[in-house]
PDB file of C-alpha atoms in Angstrom:
ATOM      1  CA  MET A 478      39.729 -38.226  59.082  1.00 52.00           C
ATOM      2  CA  ALA A 479      37.411 -36.620  56.411  1.00 63.00           C
ATOM      3  CA  ASP A 480      34.420 -35.117  57.411  1.00 69.00           C
ATOM      4  CA  ILE A 481      32.067 -38.076  54.638  1.00 77.00           C
ATOM      5  CA  PHE A 482      29.367 -34.661  54.517  1.00 75.00           C
ATOM      6  CA  SER A 483      30.374 -32.296  52.367  1.00 81.00           C
ATOM      7  CA  PRO A 484      29.523 -28.630  55.432  1.00 76.00           C
ATOM      8  CA  GLU A 485      25.688 -28.266  53.834  1.00 80.00           C
ATOM      9  CA  LYS A 486      24.800 -31.250  55.228  1.00 79.00           C
ATOM     10  CA  ARG A 487      27.374 -31.631  57.833  1.00 68.00           C
ATOM     11  CA  SER A 488      25.737 -27.959  58.536  1.00 71.00           C
ATOM     12  CA  GLN A 489      21.855 -29.370  58.387  1.00 74.00           C
ATOM     13  CA  ILE A 490      22.810 -33.143  60.949  1.00 69.00           C
ATOM     14  CA  MET A 491      24.431 -29.916  63.829  1.00 65.00           C
ATOM     15  CA  ARG A 492      21.360 -27.592  63.196  1.00 67.00           C
ATOM     16  CA  LYS A 493      19.464 -30.485  64.645  1.00 64.00           C
ATOM     17  CA  ILE A 494      20.997 -31.125  67.723  1.00 64.00           C
ATOM     18  CA  CYS A 495      18.029 -30.409  70.470  1.00 58.00           C
ATOM     19  CA  PRO A 496      19.755 -29.277  73.467  1.00 61.00           C
ATOM     20  CA  LYS A 497      17.215 -29.638  75.796  1.00 65.00           C
ATOM     21  CA  ASN A 498      15.205 -33.517  76.403  1.00 73.00           C
ATOM     22  CA  SER A 499      17.480 -35.599  74.695  1.00 82.00           C
ATOM     23  CA  THR A 500      17.704 -39.213  74.847  1.00 88.00           C
ATOM     24  CA  TYR A 501      20.849 -39.208  77.121  1.00 91.00           C
ATOM     25  CA  GLU A 502      17.845 -37.090  79.364  1.00 93.00           C
ATOM     26  CA  ARG A 503      15.337 -39.044  79.443  1.00 93.00           C
ATOM     27  CA  ILE A 504      16.549 -42.183  80.355  1.00 95.00           C
ATOM     28  CA  VAL A 505      17.909 -40.042  83.272  1.00 96.00           C
ATOM     29  CA  GLN A 506      14.947 -39.108  83.541  1.00 96.00           C
ATOM     30  CA  SER A 507      13.416 -42.623  83.899  1.00 95.00           C
ATOM     31  CA  ILE A 508      15.788 -43.583  86.613  1.00 96.00           C
ATOM     32  CA  VAL A 509      15.395 -40.436  88.782  1.00 97.00           C
ATOM     33  CA  SER A 510      11.123 -41.026  88.435  1.00 96.00           C
ATOM     34  CA  SER A 511      11.784 -45.129  88.994  1.00 96.00           C
ATOM     35  CA  LEU A 512      13.310 -43.931  92.405  1.00 96.00           C
ATOM     36  CA  ARG A 513      10.620 -41.354  93.645  1.00 96.00           C
ATOM     37  CA  PHE A 514      12.136 -38.058  93.044  1.00 97.00           C
ATOM     38  CA  ARG A 515      11.099 -35.694  92.175  1.00 96.00           C
ATOM     39  CA  TYR A 516      12.366 -33.075  89.535  1.00 96.00           C
ATOM     40  CA  GLU A 517      12.114 -30.042  87.699  1.00 96.00           C
ATOM     41  CA  THR A 518      14.430 -29.244  84.449  1.00 94.00           C
ATOM     42  CA  ASN A 519      16.461 -26.762  82.757  1.00 91.00           C
ATOM     43  CA  VAL A 520      15.372 -23.919  85.517  1.00 93.00           C
ATOM     44  CA  SER A 521      16.664 -20.777  84.253  1.00 93.00           C
ATOM     45  CA  SER A 522      17.239 -19.144  87.530  1.00 95.00           C
ATOM     46  CA  LEU A 523      19.855 -21.327  88.121  1.00 97.00           C
ATOM     47  CA  PRO A 524      23.406 -21.173  86.810  1.00 96.00           C
ATOM     48  CA  GLY A 525      23.708 -23.055  83.294  1.00 95.00           C
ATOM     49  CA  LYS A 526      19.887 -23.772  83.483  1.00 95.00           C
ATOM     50  CA  PRO A 527      20.437 -27.532  85.415  1.00 96.00           C
ATOM     51  CA  ASP A 528      18.766 -30.503  83.371  1.00 95.00           C
ATOM     52  CA  LEU A 529      17.398 -32.245  86.410  1.00 97.00           C
ATOM     53  CA  VAL A 530      16.697 -29.744  89.537  1.00 98.00           C
ATOM     54  CA  PHE A 531      16.001 -30.896  93.308  1.00 98.00           C
ATOM     55  CA  LYS A 532      14.850 -27.689  94.902  1.00 97.00           C
ATOM     56  CA  ARG A 533      14.267 -29.199  98.887  1.00 96.00           C
ATOM     57  CA  ARG A 534      17.262 -30.518  98.793  1.00 97.00           C
ATOM     58  CA  LYS A 535      20.006 -27.745  96.592  1.00 98.00           C
ATOM     59  CA  LYS A 536      20.719 -30.513  93.649  1.00 98.00           C
ATOM     60  CA  VAL A 537      21.248 -30.269  91.095  1.00 98.00           C
ATOM     61  CA  ILE A 538      22.056 -32.684  87.302  1.00 98.00           C
ATOM     62  CA  PHE A 539      23.326 -32.214  84.321  1.00 97.00           C
ATOM     63  CA  ILE A 540      23.578 -34.615  81.666  1.00 96.00           C
ATOM     64  CA  ASN A 541      26.575 -33.446  79.642  1.00 95.00           C
ATOM     65  CA  GLY A 542      27.540 -34.852  75.827  1.00 93.00           C
ATOM     66  CA  CYS A 543      31.343 -36.032  75.766  1.00 94.00           C
ATOM     67  CA  PHE A 544      31.287 -33.756  72.539  1.00 92.00           C
ATOM     68  CA  TRP A 545      30.183 -30.782  73.281  1.00 91.00           C
ATOM     69  CA  HIS A 546      31.237 -30.820  77.269  1.00 95.00           C
ATOM     70  CA  GLY A 547      35.262 -31.293  76.159  1.00 94.00           C
ATOM     71  CA  HIS A 548      35.006 -34.706  78.453  1.00 95.00           C
ATOM     72  CA  ASN A 549      38.385 -35.734  79.267  1.00 91.00           C
ATOM     73  CA  LYS A 550      40.055 -39.047  77.397  1.00 87.00           C
ATOM     74  CA  CYS A 551      36.903 -40.011  75.803  1.00 92.00           C
ATOM     75  CA  LYS A 552      36.994 -41.170  72.304  1.00 90.00           C
ATOM     76  CA  ARG A 553      33.369 -39.163  71.716  1.00 88.00           C
ATOM     77  CA  SER A 554      35.483 -35.413  72.643  1.00 87.00           C
ATOM     78  CA  LYS A 555      37.394 -35.903  69.241  1.00 87.00           C
ATOM     79  CA  LEU A 556      37.462 -32.607  67.616  1.00 88.00           C
ATOM     80  CA  PRO A 557      36.152 -32.919  64.048  1.00 84.00           C
ATOM     81  CA  SER A 558      39.553 -32.750  61.557  1.00 83.00           C
ATOM     82  CA  THR A 559      37.558 -29.866  60.003  1.00 83.00           C
ATOM     83  CA  ASN A 560      38.102 -26.117  60.911  1.00 86.00           C
ATOM     84  CA  ARG A 561      39.785 -27.137  64.077  1.00 89.00           C
ATOM     85  CA  ASP A 562      40.026 -23.584  65.292  1.00 92.00           C
ATOM     86  CA  PHE A 563      36.185 -22.305  66.000  1.00 90.00           C
ATOM     87  CA  TRP A 564      36.040 -26.079  67.528  1.00 90.00           C
ATOM     88  CA  SER A 565      38.765 -26.512  69.573  1.00 93.00           C
ATOM     89  CA  LYS A 566      37.284 -22.686  70.524  1.00 95.00           C
ATOM     90  CA  LYS A 567      33.391 -24.199  70.869  1.00 93.00           C
ATOM     91  CA  ILE A 568      34.384 -26.356  73.292  1.00 94.00           C
ATOM     92  CA  TRP A 569      36.940 -24.272  74.972  1.00 96.00           C
ATOM     93  CA  GLY A 570      34.727 -22.048  76.136  1.00 96.00           C
ATOM     94  CA  ASN A 571      31.947 -24.304  76.622  1.00 96.00           C
ATOM     95  CA  ILE A 572      34.623 -25.569  79.468  1.00 96.00           C
ATOM     96  CA  PHE A 573      35.028 -23.169  81.102  1.00 97.00           C
ATOM     97  CA  LYS A 574      31.244 -21.434  81.121  1.00 97.00           C
ATOM     98  CA  ASP A 575      30.671 -25.408  82.921  1.00 97.00           C
ATOM     99  CA  GLY A 576      33.507 -24.456  85.300  1.00 97.00           C
ATOM    100  CA  LYS A 577      32.117 -21.151  85.741  1.00 98.00           C
ATOM    101  CA  THR A 578      28.626 -22.697  86.070  1.00 98.00           C
ATOM    102  CA  ARG A 579      29.518 -24.796  89.135  1.00 98.00           C
ATOM    103  CA  ARG A 580      31.974 -22.878  90.812  1.00 98.00           C
ATOM    104  CA  LEU A 581      28.307 -19.777  91.693  1.00 98.00           C
ATOM    105  CA  LEU A 582      26.652 -23.216  92.210  1.00 98.00           C
ATOM    106  CA  ARG A 583      28.924 -24.105  95.610  1.00 98.00           C
ATOM    107  CA  GLU A 584      28.684 -20.926  95.832  1.00 98.00           C
ATOM    108  CA  LYS A 585      25.027 -20.382  95.873  1.00 97.00           C
ATOM    109  CA  GLY A 586      25.077 -23.762  98.737  1.00 97.00           C
ATOM    110  CA  TRP A 587      24.286 -26.296  95.657  1.00 98.00           C
ATOM    111  CA  LYS A 588      25.787 -29.352  95.356  1.00 98.00           C
ATOM    112  CA  TYR A 589      25.770 -30.955  91.915  1.00 98.00           C
ATOM    113  CA  LEU A 590      26.380 -34.430  89.848  1.00 98.00           C
ATOM    114  CA  ILE A 591      27.301 -34.735  86.131  1.00 98.00           C
ATOM    115  CA  ILE A 592      26.255 -37.707  83.658  1.00 97.00           C
ATOM    116  CA  TRP A 593      28.104 -37.638  81.309  1.00 96.00           C
ATOM    117  CA  GLN A 594      26.356 -38.494  77.830  1.00 94.00           C
ATOM    118  CA  CYS A 595      29.491 -42.263  77.730  1.00 94.00           C
ATOM    119  CA  LYS A 596      28.587 -43.422  80.628  1.00 93.00           C
ATOM    120  CA  ILE A 597      24.749 -43.509  80.216  1.00 94.00           C
ATOM    121  CA  ARG A 598      24.836 -47.657  78.571  1.00 90.00           C
ATOM    122  CA  VAL A 599      23.039 -50.718  79.086  1.00 88.00           C
ATOM    123  CA  ARG A 600      25.216 -52.442  81.176  1.00 89.00           C
ATOM    124  CA  ASN A 601      25.777 -49.600  83.730  1.00 86.00           C
ATOM    125  CA  MET A 602      22.576 -48.909  84.063  1.00 94.00           C
ATOM    126  CA  GLN A 603      22.990 -50.257  88.226  1.00 95.00           C
ATOM    127  CA  ILE A 604      25.797 -48.429  88.328  1.00 95.00           C
ATOM    128  CA  LEU A 605      24.088 -44.837  87.176  1.00 96.00           C
ATOM    129  CA  GLU A 606      21.220 -45.940  89.543  1.00 97.00           C
ATOM    130  CA  ASN A 607      23.166 -46.354  92.249  1.00 97.00           C
ATOM    131  CA  LYS A 608      25.660 -43.258  92.201  1.00 97.00           C
ATOM    132  CA  ILE A 609      22.165 -41.054  90.859  1.00 97.00           C
ATOM    133  CA  ARG A 610      20.776 -42.237  94.225  1.00 97.00           C
ATOM    134  CA  ASP A 611      23.429 -42.003  96.335  1.00 97.00           C
ATOM    135  CA  PHE A 612      23.732 -38.872  95.638  1.00 98.00           C
ATOM    136  CA  LEU A 613      20.294 -37.493  95.747  1.00 97.00           C
ATOM    137  CA  ARG A 614      19.854 -38.881  99.184  1.00 95.00           C
ATOM    138  CA  ASN A 615      23.352 -37.544 101.259  1.00 87.00           C
TER     139      ASN A 615
END
């Protein structure tokens, strides 16, 4: 399927995507706050600059966009039909970098939880809350 936007418009749309404080991050932050856990955001001293950091617990949470991080078997992670080589390299580079980040965190004694964008849905909120609670308490 061809892109419905011109290359200029698609470029403009892609430039507006912000890596911090997305809607999905704010939803997860709201859940964490309702559970009364204290956290910091985007701590640059840790590998991968995690979205939520719980220093006393040595735990981090990443909220990953399915497209950008290549969520396996997710319809949101489908590569665009145009410029496939570029996007393939970009996404595989992110997947490689994510793996390296997780390995470095484990080596430093940190535990991590990855929450995929497609799992943040109204009908999944209780499941997501339970998953976060279990991760942070154990």
